[in-house]
XYZ file of C-alpha atoms in Angstrom:
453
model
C 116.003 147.777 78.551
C 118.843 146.051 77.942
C 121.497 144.731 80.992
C 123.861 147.326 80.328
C 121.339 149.976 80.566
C 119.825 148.719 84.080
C 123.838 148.199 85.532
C 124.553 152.002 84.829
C 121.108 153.720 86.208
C 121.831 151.611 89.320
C 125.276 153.142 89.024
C 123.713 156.610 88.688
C 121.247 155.667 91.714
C 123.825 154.823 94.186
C 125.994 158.038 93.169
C 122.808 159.920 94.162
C 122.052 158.437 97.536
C 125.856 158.443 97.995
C 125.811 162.579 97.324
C 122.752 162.872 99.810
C 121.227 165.732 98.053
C 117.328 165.895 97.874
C 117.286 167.920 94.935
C 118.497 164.625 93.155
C 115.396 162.644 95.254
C 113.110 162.850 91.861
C 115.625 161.779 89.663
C 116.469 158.558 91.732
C 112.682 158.245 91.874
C 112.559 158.397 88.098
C 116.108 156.343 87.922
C 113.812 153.616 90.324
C 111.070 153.570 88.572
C 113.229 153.000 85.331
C 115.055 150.199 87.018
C 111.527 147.988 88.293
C 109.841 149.364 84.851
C 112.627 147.057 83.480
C 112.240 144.194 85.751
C 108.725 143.830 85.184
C 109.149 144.234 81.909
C 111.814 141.785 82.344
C 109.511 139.244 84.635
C 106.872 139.166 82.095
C 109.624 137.964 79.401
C 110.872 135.387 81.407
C 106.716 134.219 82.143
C 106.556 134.488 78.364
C 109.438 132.416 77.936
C 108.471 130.113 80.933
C 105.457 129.109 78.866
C 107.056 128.264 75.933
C 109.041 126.152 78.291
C 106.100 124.572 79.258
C 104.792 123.675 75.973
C 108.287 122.605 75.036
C 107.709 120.259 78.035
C 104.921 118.756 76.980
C 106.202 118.281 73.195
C 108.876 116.770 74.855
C 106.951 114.610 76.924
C 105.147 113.756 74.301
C 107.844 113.149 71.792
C 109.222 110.565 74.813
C 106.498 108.851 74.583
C 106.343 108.288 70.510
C 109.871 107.386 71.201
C 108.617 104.598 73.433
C 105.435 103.643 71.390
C 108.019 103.604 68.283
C 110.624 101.735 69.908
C 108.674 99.204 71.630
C 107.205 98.786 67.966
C 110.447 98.469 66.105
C 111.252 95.586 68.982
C 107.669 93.765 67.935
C 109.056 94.461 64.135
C 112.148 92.769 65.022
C 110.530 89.674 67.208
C 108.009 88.890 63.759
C 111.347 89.580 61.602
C 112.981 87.119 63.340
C 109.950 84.695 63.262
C 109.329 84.856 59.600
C 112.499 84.365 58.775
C 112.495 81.009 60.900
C 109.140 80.594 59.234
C 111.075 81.024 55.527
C 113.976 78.576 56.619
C 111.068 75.702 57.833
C 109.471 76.161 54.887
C 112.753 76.554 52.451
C 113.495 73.073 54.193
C 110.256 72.002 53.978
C 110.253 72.648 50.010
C 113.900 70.889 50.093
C 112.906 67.735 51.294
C 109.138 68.033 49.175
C 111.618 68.288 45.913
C 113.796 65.120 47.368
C 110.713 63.055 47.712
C 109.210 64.318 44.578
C 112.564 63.218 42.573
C 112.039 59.781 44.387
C 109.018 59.270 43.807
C 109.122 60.577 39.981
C 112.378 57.770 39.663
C 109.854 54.916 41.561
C 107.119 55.640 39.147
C 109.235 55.742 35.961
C 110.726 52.390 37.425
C 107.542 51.098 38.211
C 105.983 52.211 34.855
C 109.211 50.775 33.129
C 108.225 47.480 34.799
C 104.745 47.194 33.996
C 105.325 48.331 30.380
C 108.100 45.248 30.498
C 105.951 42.565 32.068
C 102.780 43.673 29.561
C 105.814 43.256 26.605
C 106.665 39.821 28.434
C 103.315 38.842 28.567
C 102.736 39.836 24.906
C 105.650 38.298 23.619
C 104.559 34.821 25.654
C 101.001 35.233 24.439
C 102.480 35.530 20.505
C 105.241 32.251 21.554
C 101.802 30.233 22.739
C 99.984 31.195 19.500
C 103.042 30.437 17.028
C 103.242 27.673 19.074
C 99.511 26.456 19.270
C 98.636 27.705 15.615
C 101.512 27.364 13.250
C 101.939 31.459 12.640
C 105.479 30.972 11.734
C 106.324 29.624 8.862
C 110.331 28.987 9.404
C 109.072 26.557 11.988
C 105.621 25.232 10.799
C 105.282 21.681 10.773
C 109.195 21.015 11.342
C 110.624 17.725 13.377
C 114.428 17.585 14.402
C 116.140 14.074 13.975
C 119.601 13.661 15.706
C 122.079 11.053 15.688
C 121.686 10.641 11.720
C 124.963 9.638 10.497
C 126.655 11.656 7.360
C 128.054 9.904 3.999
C 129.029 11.824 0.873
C 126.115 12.372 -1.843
C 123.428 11.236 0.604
C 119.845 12.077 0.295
C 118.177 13.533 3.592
C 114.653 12.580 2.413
C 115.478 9.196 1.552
C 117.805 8.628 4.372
C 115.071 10.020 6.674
C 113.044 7.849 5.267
C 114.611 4.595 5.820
C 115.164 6.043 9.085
C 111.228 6.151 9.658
C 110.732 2.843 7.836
C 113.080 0.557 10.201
C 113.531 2.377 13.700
C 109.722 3.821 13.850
C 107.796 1.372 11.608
C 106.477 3.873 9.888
C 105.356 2.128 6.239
C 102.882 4.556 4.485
C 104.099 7.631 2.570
C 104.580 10.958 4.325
C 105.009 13.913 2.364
C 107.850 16.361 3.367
C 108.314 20.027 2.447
C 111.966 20.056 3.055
C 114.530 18.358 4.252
C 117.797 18.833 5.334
C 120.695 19.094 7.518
C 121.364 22.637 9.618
C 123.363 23.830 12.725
C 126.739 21.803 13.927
C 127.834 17.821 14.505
C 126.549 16.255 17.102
C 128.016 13.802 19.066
C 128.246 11.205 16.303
C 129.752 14.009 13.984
C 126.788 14.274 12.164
C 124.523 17.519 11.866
C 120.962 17.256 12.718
C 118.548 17.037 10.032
C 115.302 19.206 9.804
C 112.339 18.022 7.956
C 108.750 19.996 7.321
C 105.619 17.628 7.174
C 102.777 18.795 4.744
C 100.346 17.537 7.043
C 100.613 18.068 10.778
C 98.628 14.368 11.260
C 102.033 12.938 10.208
C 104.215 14.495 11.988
C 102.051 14.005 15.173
C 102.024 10.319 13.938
C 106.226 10.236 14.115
C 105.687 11.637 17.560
C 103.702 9.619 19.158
C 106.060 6.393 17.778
C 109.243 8.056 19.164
C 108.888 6.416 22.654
C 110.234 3.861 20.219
C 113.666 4.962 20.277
C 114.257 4.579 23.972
C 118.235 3.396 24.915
C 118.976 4.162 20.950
C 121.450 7.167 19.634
C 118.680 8.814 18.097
C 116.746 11.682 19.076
C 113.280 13.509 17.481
C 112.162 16.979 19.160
C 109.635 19.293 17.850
C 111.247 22.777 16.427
C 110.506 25.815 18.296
C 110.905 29.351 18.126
C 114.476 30.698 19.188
C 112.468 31.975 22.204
C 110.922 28.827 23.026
C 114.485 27.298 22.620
C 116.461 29.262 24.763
C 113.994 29.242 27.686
C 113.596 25.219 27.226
C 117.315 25.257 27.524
C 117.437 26.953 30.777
C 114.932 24.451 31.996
C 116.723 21.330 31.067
C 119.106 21.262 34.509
C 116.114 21.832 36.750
C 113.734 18.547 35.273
C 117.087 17.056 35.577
C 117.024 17.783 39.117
C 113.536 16.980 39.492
C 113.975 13.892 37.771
C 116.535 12.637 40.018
C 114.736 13.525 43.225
C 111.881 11.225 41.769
C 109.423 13.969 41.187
C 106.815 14.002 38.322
C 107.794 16.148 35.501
C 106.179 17.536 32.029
C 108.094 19.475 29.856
C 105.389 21.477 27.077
C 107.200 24.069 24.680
C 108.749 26.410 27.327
C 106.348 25.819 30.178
C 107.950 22.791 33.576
C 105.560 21.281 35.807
C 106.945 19.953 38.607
C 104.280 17.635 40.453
C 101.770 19.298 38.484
C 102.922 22.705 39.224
C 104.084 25.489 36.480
C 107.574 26.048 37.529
C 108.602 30.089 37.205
C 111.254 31.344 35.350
C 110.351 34.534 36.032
C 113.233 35.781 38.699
C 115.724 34.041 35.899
C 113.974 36.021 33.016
C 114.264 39.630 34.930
C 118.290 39.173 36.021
C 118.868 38.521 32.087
C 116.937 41.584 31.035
C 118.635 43.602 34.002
C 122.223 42.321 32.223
C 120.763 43.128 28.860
C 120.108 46.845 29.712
C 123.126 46.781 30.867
C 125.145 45.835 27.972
C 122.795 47.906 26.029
C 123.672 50.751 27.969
C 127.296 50.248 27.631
C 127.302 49.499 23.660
C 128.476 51.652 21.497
C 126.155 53.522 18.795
C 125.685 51.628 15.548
C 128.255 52.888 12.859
C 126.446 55.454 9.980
C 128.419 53.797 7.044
C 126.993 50.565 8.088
C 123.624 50.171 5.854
C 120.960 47.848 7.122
C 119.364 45.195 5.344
C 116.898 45.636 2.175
C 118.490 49.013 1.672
C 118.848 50.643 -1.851
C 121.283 52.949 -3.249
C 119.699 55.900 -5.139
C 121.179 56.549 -7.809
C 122.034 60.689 -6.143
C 123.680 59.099 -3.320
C 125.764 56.542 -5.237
C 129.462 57.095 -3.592
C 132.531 56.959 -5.810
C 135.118 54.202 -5.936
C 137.635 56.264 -3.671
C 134.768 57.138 -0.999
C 133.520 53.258 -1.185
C 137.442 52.261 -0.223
C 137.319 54.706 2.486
C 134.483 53.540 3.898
C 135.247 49.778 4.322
C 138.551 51.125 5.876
C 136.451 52.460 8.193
C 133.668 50.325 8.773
C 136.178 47.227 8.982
C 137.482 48.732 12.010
C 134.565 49.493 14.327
C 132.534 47.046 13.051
C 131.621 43.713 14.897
C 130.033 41.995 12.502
C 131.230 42.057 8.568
C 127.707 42.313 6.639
C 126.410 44.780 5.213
C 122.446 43.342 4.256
C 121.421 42.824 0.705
C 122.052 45.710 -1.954
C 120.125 46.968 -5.435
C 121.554 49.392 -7.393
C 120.096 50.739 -10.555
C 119.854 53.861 -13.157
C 117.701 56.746 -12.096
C 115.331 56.034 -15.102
C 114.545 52.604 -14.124
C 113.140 54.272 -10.682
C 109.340 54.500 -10.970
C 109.572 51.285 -12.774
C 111.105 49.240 -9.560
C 108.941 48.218 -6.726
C 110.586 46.681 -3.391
C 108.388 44.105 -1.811
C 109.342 44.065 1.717
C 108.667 40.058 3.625
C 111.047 41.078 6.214
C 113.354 38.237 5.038
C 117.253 38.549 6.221
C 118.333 36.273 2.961
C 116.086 37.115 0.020
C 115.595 40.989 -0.794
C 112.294 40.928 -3.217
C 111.575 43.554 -5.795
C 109.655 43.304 -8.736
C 109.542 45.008 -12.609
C 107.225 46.614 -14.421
C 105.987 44.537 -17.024
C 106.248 47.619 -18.838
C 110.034 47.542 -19.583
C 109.886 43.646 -19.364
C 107.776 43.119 -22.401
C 105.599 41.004 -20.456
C 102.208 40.711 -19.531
C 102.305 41.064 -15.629
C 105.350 42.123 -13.480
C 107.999 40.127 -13.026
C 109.691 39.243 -9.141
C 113.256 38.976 -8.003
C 114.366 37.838 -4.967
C 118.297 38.687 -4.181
C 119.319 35.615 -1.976
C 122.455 35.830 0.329
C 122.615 32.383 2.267
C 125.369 32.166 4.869
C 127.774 29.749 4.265
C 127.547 26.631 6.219
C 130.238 25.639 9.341
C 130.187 29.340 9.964
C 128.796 31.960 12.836
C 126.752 32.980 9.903
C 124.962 29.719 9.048
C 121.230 29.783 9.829
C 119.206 26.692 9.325
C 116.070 28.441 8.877
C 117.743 29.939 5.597
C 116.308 27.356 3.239
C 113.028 27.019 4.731
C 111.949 31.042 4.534
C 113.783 31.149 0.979
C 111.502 27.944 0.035
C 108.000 29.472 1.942
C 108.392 33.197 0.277
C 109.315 31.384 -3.021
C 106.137 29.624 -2.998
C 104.092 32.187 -1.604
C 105.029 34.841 -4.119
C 104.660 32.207 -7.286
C 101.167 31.685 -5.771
C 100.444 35.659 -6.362
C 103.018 36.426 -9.170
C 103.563 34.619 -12.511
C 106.916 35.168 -13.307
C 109.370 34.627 -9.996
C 113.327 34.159 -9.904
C 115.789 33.992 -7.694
C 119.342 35.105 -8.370
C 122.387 36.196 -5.740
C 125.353 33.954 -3.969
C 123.637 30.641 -2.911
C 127.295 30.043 -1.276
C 127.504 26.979 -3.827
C 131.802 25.991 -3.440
C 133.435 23.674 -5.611
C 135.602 21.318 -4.861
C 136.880 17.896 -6.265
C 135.781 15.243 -5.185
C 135.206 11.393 -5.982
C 132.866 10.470 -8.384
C 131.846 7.127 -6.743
C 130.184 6.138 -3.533
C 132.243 4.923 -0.812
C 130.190 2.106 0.956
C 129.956 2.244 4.844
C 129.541 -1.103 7.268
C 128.145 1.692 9.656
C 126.469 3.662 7.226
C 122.737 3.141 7.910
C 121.745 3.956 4.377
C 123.143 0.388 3.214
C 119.592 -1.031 4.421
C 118.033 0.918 1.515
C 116.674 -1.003 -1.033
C 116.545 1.792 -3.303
C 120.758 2.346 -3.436
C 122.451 1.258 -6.970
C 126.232 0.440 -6.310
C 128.271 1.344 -9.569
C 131.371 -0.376 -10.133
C 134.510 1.905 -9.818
C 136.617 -0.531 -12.518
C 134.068 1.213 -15.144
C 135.316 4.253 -14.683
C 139.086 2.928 -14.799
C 138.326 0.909 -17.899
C 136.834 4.031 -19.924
C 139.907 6.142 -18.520
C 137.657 8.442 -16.826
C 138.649 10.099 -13.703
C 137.271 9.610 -10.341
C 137.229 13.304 -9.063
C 135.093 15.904 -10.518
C 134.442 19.225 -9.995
C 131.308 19.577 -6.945
């Protein structure tokens, strides 16, 4: 029964008690029991409903406290959130500064493994100085005495001249037997170039040694000759045994090694500043030109350039390069190839090759050397020039029958006089072995003084 229903039976109920008549007694009864019929049906609805309450309770309750489990849980979430990611920042640092010592240490070891690889080349390089030293290996210095202070005149002979030389200021009277001789490098003091001799026999030259104590207080001078190597380091250790000399100390000069009181005296911090300024510079230079060809190189005949390109390219190549060579150069026809065989010595003035006895109509091949010597009084000049042209010459006639030599020798001309002007300070006068020609022979049979040199 619905609300409106119960309102109007109570209305109906009241009219009846309000009318007083008993005949209406059983239909208030009836309206009565209609009216608590619907509150206890009502009553038991509303128990219904207070159970469902109940249970809604308790899911509530319960719900509550998955709320709290859950949010107490999200907080936990949030406090290990919070500590990983501190954990991820200490150990992004971490890797940071791992990656910064691991660059540092990568550069020290590269430096250090630079360093050893440059002291075992140092050491090497020493070790091969000692044994071209001790045995002789190279040839451009085997056997080879310097004399300074040698004075100059026109058409002179450096063998005899350094003969007399040996005869009257080192009593030297038997017969030594020289390779080579002659004058290299720039004037001395006197304005005379040194002069360079090889000994055949190394009992000789240690035989001129020993007697140039002889020469004490005179304007002469005799030193062994040494590897450029062994040259530039005894020239960095000429102003220290100066020093030591002067503060009375005993001191040995051997090749490139000072003892001072009988210890080795170390160029070694000297030795590692000039590398460090090498690097340097090596660092800084520029890259080698392309059209620049090296030494020994041959032009095939598929990459011979034309006249026009050739022009263009010295254009070029005169402008960014710093020094004006080029090397040695063979040219020939594309048949001729497999008949044309480069011997390679490593030479900077002779460029070998030999031919097929096949197209020379002989019976074995025939060798020649291209020579390029650099002109004398010049950056170019080398005094080792003659020496290595002389030693392959030889060594290649020992192995080859037919050997020539063809190129520019730098031979000048020039006129000159065709007599020999006589010098009071000339020490070649003293030679016994001099003719003097008289110069009114030459007037009398009209023939000039000056010829072509």
């Amino acid at each position: 029964m619905s609300f409106a229903e119960t309102t109007k039976i109570l209305a109906e109920s009241r009219k009846v008690i309000e009318d007083g008549n008993e005949n209406n007694t059983a239909t208030l009864l009836t309206l009565i029991l209609s009216v608590v019929t619907s509150v206890e049906h009502s009553i038991k609805k509303i128990e219904s409903g207070m159970e469902s309450i109940e249970k809604i309770k308790t899911t509530v309750t319960l719900l509550s406290a998955d709320l709290r489990t859950h949010t107490k849980n999200l907080k936990d979430l949030e406090e290990k959130s919070n500590s990983l990611e501190t954990s991820v920042q200490a150990m992004s640092d971490m890797y940071d500064q791992c990656k910064t010592e691991y660059k540092t240490s990568s550069n020290q070891i590269s430096a250090l493994n630079k360093k050893v690889q440059d002291d075992e080349i140092i050491e090497l390089k020493d070790k091969i100085l000692d044994l071209q030293c001790r045995k002789n290996i190279r040839p451009p210095v085997k056997n080879n005495l310097i004399f300074t202070g040698l004075c100059h005149s026109k058409f002179e002979n450096c063998e005899n001249k350094l003969r007399g030389f040996l005869r009257q200021e080192l009593e030297v009277n038997h017969f030594i037997e020289f390779g080579n001789v002659h004058r290299f490098g720039k004037p001395g003091l006197n304005g005379a170039r040194p002069i360079v001799a090889r000994f055949i026999y190394h009992s000789d030259l240690q035989f001129v040694l020993n007697n140039a104590n002889k020469l004490r207080g005179a304007p002469f001078g005799i030193s062994e000759q040494f590897p450029a190597e062994i040259v530039k380091r005894r020239k960095k250790l000429y102003p220290v045994m100066k020093d030591a000399k002067q503060q009375q100390r005993d001191v040995v000069l051997v090749r490139d090694r000072l003892y001072i009181d009988g210890q080795l005296y170390n160029l070694q911090e000297d030795d590692d500043f000039e590398r460090h300024m090498e690097s340097d510079s090596a660092v800084n230079q520029a890259p080698p030109s392309p059209l620049r060809s090296p030494p020994n190189n041959r032009i095939t005949p598929d990459k011979r350039p034309t006249k026009r390109r050739r022009q263009n390219d010295l254009k070029i190549e005169k402008k960014i390069a710093k020094v004006k060579s080029g090397g040695i150069l063979l040219g020939y026809k594309q048949k001729y190839e497999h008949f044309i065989e480069v011997i390679d010595t490593g030479s900077k003035f002779v460029f070998w090759f030999k031919i097929s006895s096949k197209i020379m109509n002989t019976d074995t091949d025939t060798v020649f050397g291209i020579v390029y010597i650099p002109p004398e009084y010049t950056s170019y000049a080398s005094w080792d020039a003659f020496s290595q042209i002389e030693n392959e010459f030889l060594d290649l006639s020992s192995r080859y029958k037919f050997v020539s030599l063809v190129g520019d020798f730098n031979g000048r001309t020039a006129s000159e006089k065709d007599f020999l002007t006589l010098d009071s300070h000339d020490p070649s006068n003293n030679f016994s072995d001099l003719i003097e020609n008289s110069v009114s022979i030459l007037d009398f049979l009209d023939i000039p003084r000056e010829r072509k040199k």
